[in-house]
Coordinates of C-alpha atoms and ligand atoms in Angstrom, one line a residue:
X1 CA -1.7 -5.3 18.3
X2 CA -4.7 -2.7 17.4
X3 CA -5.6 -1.1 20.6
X4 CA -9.3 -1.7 19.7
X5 CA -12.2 -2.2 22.2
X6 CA -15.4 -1.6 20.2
X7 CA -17.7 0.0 22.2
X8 CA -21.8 -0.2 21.6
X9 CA -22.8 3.1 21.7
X10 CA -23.0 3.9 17.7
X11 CA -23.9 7.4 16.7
X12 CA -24.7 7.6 13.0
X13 CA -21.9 9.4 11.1
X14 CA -18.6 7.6 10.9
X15 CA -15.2 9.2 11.4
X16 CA -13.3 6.9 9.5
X17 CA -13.7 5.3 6.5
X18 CA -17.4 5.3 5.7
X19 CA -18.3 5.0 2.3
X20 CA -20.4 7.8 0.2
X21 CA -19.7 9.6 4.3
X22 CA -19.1 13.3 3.6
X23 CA -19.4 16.3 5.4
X24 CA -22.8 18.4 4.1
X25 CA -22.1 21.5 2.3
X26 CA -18.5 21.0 1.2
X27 CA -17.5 20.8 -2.5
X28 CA -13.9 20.2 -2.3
X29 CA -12.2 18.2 -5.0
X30 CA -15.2 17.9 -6.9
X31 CA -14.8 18.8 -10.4
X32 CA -17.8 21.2 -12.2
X33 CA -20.7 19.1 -13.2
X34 CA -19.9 19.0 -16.8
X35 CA -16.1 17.5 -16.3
X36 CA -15.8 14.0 -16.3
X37 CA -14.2 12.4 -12.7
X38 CA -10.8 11.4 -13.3
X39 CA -9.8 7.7 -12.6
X40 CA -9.6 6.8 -9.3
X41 CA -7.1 4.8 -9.0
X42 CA -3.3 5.7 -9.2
X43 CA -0.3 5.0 -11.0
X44 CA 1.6 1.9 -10.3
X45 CA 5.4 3.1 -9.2
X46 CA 6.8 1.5 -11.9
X47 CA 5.5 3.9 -14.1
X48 CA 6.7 6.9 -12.1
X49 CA 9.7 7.5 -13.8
X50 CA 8.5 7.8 -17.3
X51 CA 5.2 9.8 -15.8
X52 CA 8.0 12.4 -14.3
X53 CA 9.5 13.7 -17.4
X54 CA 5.9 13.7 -19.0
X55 CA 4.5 15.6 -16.0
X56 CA 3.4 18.8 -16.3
X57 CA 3.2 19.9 -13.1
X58 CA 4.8 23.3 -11.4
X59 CA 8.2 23.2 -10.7
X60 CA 9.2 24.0 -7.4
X61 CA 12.2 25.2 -5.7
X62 CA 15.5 22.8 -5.9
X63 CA 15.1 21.8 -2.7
X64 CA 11.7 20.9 -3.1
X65 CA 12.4 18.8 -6.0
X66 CA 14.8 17.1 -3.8
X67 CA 12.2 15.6 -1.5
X68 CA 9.9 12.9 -2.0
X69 CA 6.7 12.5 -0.1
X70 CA 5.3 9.1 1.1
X71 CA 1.8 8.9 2.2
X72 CA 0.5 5.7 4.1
X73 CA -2.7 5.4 3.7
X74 CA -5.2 6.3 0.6
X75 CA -8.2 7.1 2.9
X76 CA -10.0 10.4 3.0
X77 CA -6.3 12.2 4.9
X78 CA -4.1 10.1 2.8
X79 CA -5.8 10.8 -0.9
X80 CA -6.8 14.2 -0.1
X81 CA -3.2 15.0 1.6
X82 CA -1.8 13.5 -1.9
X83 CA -3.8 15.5 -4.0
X84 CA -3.2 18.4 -2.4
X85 CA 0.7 18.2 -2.1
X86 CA 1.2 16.8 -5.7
X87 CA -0.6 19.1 -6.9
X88 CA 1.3 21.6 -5.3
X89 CA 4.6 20.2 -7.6
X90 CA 6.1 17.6 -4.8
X91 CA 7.0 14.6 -5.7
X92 CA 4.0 11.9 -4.0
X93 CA 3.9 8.3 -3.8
X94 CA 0.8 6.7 -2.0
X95 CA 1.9 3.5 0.0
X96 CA -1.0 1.6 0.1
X97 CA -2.2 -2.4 1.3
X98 CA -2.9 -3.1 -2.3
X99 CA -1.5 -1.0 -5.0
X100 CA -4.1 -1.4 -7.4
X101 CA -7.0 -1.3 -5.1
X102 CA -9.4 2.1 -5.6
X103 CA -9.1 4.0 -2.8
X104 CA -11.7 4.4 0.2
X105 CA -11.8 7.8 -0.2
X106 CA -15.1 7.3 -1.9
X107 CA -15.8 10.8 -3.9
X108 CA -12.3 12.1 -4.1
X109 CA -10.5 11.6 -7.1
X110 CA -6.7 10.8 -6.6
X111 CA -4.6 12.7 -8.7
X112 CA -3.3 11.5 -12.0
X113 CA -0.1 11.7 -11.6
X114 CA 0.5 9.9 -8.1
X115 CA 2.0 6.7 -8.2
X116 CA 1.6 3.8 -6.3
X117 CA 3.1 1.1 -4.2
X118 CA 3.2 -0.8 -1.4
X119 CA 3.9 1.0 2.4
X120 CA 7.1 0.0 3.2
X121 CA 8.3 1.1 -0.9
X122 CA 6.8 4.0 0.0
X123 CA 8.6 4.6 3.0
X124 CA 11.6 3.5 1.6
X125 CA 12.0 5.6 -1.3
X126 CA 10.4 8.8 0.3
X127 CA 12.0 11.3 2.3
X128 CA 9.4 12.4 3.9
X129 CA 6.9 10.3 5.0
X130 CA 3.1 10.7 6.2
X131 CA 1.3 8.6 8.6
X132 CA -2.5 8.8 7.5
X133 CA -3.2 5.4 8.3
X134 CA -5.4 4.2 11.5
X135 CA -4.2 5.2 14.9
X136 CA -4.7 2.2 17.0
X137 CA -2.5 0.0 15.1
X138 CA 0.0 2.4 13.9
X139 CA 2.7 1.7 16.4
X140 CA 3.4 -1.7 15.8
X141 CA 3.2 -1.5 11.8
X142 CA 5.4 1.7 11.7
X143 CA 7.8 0.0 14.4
X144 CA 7.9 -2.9 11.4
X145 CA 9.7 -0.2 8.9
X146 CA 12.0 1.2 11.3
X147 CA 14.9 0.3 8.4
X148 CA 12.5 2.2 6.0
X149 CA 12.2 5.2 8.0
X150 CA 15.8 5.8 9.9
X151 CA 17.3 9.3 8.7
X152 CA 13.7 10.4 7.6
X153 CA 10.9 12.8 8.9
X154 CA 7.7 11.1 9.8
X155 CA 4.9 12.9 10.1
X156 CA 2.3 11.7 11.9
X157 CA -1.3 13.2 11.2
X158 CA -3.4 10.2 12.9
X159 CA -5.9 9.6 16.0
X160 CA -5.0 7.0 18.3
X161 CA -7.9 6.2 19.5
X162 CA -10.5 2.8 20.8
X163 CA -13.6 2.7 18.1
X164 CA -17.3 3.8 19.3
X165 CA -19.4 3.2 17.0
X166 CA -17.3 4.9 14.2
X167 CA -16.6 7.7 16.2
X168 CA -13.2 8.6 18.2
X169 CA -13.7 6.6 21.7
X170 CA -11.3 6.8 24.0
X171 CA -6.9 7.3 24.3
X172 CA -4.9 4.7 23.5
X173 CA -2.0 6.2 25.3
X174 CA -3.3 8.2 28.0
X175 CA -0.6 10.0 30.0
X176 CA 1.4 9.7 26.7
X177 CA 0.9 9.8 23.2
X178 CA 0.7 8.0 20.1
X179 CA 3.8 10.1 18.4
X180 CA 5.7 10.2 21.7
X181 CA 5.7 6.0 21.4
X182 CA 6.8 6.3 17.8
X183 CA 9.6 8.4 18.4
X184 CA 10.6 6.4 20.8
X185 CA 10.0 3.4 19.2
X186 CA 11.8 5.0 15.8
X187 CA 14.7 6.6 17.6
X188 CA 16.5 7.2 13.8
X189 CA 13.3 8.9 12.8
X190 CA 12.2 12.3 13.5
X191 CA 8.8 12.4 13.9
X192 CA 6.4 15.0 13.6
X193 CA 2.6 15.6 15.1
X194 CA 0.3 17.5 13.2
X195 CA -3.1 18.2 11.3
X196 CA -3.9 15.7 13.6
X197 CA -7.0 18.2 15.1
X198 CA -9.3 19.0 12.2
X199 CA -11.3 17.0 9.8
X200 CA -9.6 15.8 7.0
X201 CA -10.9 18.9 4.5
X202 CA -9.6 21.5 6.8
X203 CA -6.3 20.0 6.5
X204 CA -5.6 20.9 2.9
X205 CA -8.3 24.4 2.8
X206 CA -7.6 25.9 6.1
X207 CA -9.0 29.1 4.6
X208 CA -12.5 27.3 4.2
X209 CA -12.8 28.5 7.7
X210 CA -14.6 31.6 8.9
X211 CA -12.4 31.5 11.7
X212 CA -8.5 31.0 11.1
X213 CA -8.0 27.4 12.3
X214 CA -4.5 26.3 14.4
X215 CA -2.0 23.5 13.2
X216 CA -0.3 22.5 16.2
X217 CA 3.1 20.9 15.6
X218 CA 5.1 18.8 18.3
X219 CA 8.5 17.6 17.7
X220 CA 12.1 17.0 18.9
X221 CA 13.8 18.2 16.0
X222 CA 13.6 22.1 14.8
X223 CA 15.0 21.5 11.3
X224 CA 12.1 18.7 10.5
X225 CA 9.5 20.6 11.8
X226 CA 10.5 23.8 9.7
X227 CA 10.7 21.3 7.1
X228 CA 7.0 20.2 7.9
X229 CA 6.0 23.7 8.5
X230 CA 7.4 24.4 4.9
X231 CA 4.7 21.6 3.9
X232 CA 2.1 23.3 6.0
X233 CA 2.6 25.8 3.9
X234 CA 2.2 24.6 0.5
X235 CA -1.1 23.1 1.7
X236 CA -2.7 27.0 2.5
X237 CA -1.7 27.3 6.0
X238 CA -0.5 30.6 6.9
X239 CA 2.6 31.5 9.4
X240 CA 0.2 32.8 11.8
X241 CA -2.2 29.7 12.3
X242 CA 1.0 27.4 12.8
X243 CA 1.7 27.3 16.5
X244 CA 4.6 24.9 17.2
X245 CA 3.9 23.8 20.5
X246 CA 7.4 22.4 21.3
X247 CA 8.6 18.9 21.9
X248 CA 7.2 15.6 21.1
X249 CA 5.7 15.0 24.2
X250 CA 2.8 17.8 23.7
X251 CA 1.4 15.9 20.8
X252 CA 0.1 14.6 24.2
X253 CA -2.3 17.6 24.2
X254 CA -3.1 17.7 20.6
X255 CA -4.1 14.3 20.8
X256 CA -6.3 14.7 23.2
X257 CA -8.0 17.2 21.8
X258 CA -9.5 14.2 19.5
X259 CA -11.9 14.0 22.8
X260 CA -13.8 16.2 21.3
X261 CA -14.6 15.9 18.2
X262 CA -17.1 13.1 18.5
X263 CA -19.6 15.2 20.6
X264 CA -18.9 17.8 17.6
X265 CA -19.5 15.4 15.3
X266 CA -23.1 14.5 17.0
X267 CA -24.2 18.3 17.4
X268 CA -22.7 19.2 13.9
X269 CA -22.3 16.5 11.4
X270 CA -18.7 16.3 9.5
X271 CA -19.5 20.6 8.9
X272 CA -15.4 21.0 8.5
X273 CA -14.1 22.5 11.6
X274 CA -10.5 22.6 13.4
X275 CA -10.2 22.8 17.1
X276 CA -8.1 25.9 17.1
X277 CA -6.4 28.6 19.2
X278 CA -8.4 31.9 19.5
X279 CA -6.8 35.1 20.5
Ligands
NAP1 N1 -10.9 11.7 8.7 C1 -10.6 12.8 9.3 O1 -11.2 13.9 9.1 C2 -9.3 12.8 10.2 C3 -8.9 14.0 10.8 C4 -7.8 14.0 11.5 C5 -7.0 12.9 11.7 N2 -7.5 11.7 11.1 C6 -6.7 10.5 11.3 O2 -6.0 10.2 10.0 C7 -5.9 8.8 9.9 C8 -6.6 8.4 8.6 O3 -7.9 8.8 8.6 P1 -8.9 8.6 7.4 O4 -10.2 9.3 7.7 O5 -8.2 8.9 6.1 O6 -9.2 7.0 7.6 P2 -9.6 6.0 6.4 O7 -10.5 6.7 5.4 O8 -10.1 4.8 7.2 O9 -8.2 5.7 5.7 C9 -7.2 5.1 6.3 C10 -6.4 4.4 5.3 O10 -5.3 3.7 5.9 C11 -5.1 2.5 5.3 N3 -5.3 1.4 6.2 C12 -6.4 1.0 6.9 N4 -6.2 0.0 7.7 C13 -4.9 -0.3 7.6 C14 -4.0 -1.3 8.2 N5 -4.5 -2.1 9.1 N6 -2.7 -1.3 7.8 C15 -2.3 -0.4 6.9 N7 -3.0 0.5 6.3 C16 -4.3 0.6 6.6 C17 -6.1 2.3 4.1 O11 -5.5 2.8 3.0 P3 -5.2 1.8 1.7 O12 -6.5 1.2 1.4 O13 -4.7 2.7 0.7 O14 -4.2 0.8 2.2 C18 -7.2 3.3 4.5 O15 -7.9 3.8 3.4 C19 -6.6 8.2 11.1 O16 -5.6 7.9 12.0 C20 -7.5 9.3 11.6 O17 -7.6 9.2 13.0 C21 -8.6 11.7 10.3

């Protein structure tokens, strides 16, 4: 069940998925005026195989190449985060509702090479797996590929929280979190918090900042969230603006931090910002 109490108060900009919604000022993804947009839409996983021996891409290290990535979700996190790490040379598949669907994020292209599928094929032939679908009704559909996800890392980049207006309302879990109820809800599953405390840009151009923005990590397990921190990584983040914060149960704190961001939002618009650690 969505943990979902709409509540009236509706500021203009929308958080999530908000069609033609982007923040002012920021040009990522968005090819030179004179190159035409690629297609939208992305491969169908039954072409994957053949598309992987045409693929151009950069080759990575063995273990690398070793490790698929699942992304759940093809929203503004999920097709940028895809982007981003494919085109970085790891191996992506997008689990979406509908496969051949465009995706809602509305100006970003998805790149070519991605392929395509359902969620729980995604999450059962990935390794890794990222959760960039909605918050409040991430529990019980992750719980539903517990089979899918045993022996894997799941990391978990969403806001659980009730809808204002579009905006980030209030906890779900308060006095817990969203990723301490899936770890224990996944108990074969290590699960990961992160990028959970910036807008979605931020995530995969952390230098776009002026000031060097944090990724907080939470987790049980050291080895998945050195493997995650290897991801962090690839998508621009350097050593020094990763602070792990320990184990699962202070994703508690990052999540809150989502409390925030919609008087941010009001005052600034969707200007990319992270809410970081300054020393
Ligand atoms: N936007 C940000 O700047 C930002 C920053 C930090 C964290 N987050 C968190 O990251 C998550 C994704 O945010 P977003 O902005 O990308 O949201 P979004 O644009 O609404 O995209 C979410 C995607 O999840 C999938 N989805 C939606 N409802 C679903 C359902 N009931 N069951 C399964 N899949 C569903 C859809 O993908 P398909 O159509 O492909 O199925 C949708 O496009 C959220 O939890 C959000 O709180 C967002």
């Amino acid at each position: 069940m969505p943990c979902s109490s709409p509540r009236p108060e509706a500021p203009s900009p929308t958080w999530r998925a908000s069609p033609g919604a982007r923040p002012p000022g920021t040009s990522w993804q968005q090819p030179p005026a004179s190159t035409p947009p690629p297609a939208r839409s992305c491969r169908r996983s039954s072409d994957r195989e053949a598309n992987r021996s045409r693929s151009s891409r950069p080759t990575r290290k063995e273990h690398h190449l070793m490790t698929r990535i699942g992304i759940l979700g093809a929203g503004r996190v999920g097709a940028n985060l895809a982007d981003r790490l494919a085109s970085a040379g790891h191996d992506v598949i997008l689990g979406r509702r509908d496969p051949k669907a465009q995706s809602a994020a509305p100006d970003e292209a998805l790149h070519p090479h991605i392929p395509c599928s359902d969620q729980r094929t995604a999450a059962r032939t990935a390794d890794i797996v990222i959760n960039a679908t909605p918050g409040d009704s991430a529990l019980d559909r992750l719980t539903d590929l517990r089979g899918e996800l045993a022996g894997k890392i799941l990391v978990d980049v969403s806001n659980a929280t009730r809808d204002a207006g579009g905006l980030p309302g209030d906890l779900c879990y308060p006095g817990s979190s969203l990723a301490e109820r899936l770890q224990a809800a996944l108990p074969d599953t290590h699960v990961v918090k992160t990028l959970n405390t910036m807008l979605f840009m931020v995530m995969t151009a952390p230098d776009m900042l002026a000031t060097p923005p944090t990724a907080y990590v939470s987790g049980d397990d050291e080895h998945a969230k050195k493997t995650v921190t290897g991801l962090l990584g690839d998508l621009g983040w350097q050593p020094a603006w990763i602070e792990d914060l320990g184990d699962i149960t202070t994703a508690r704190a990052t999540e809150a931090m989502i409390l925030v961001v919609p008087h941010i939002l009001r005052r600034h618009g969707f200007k990319p910002f992270a809410v970081s650690l300054a020393r």
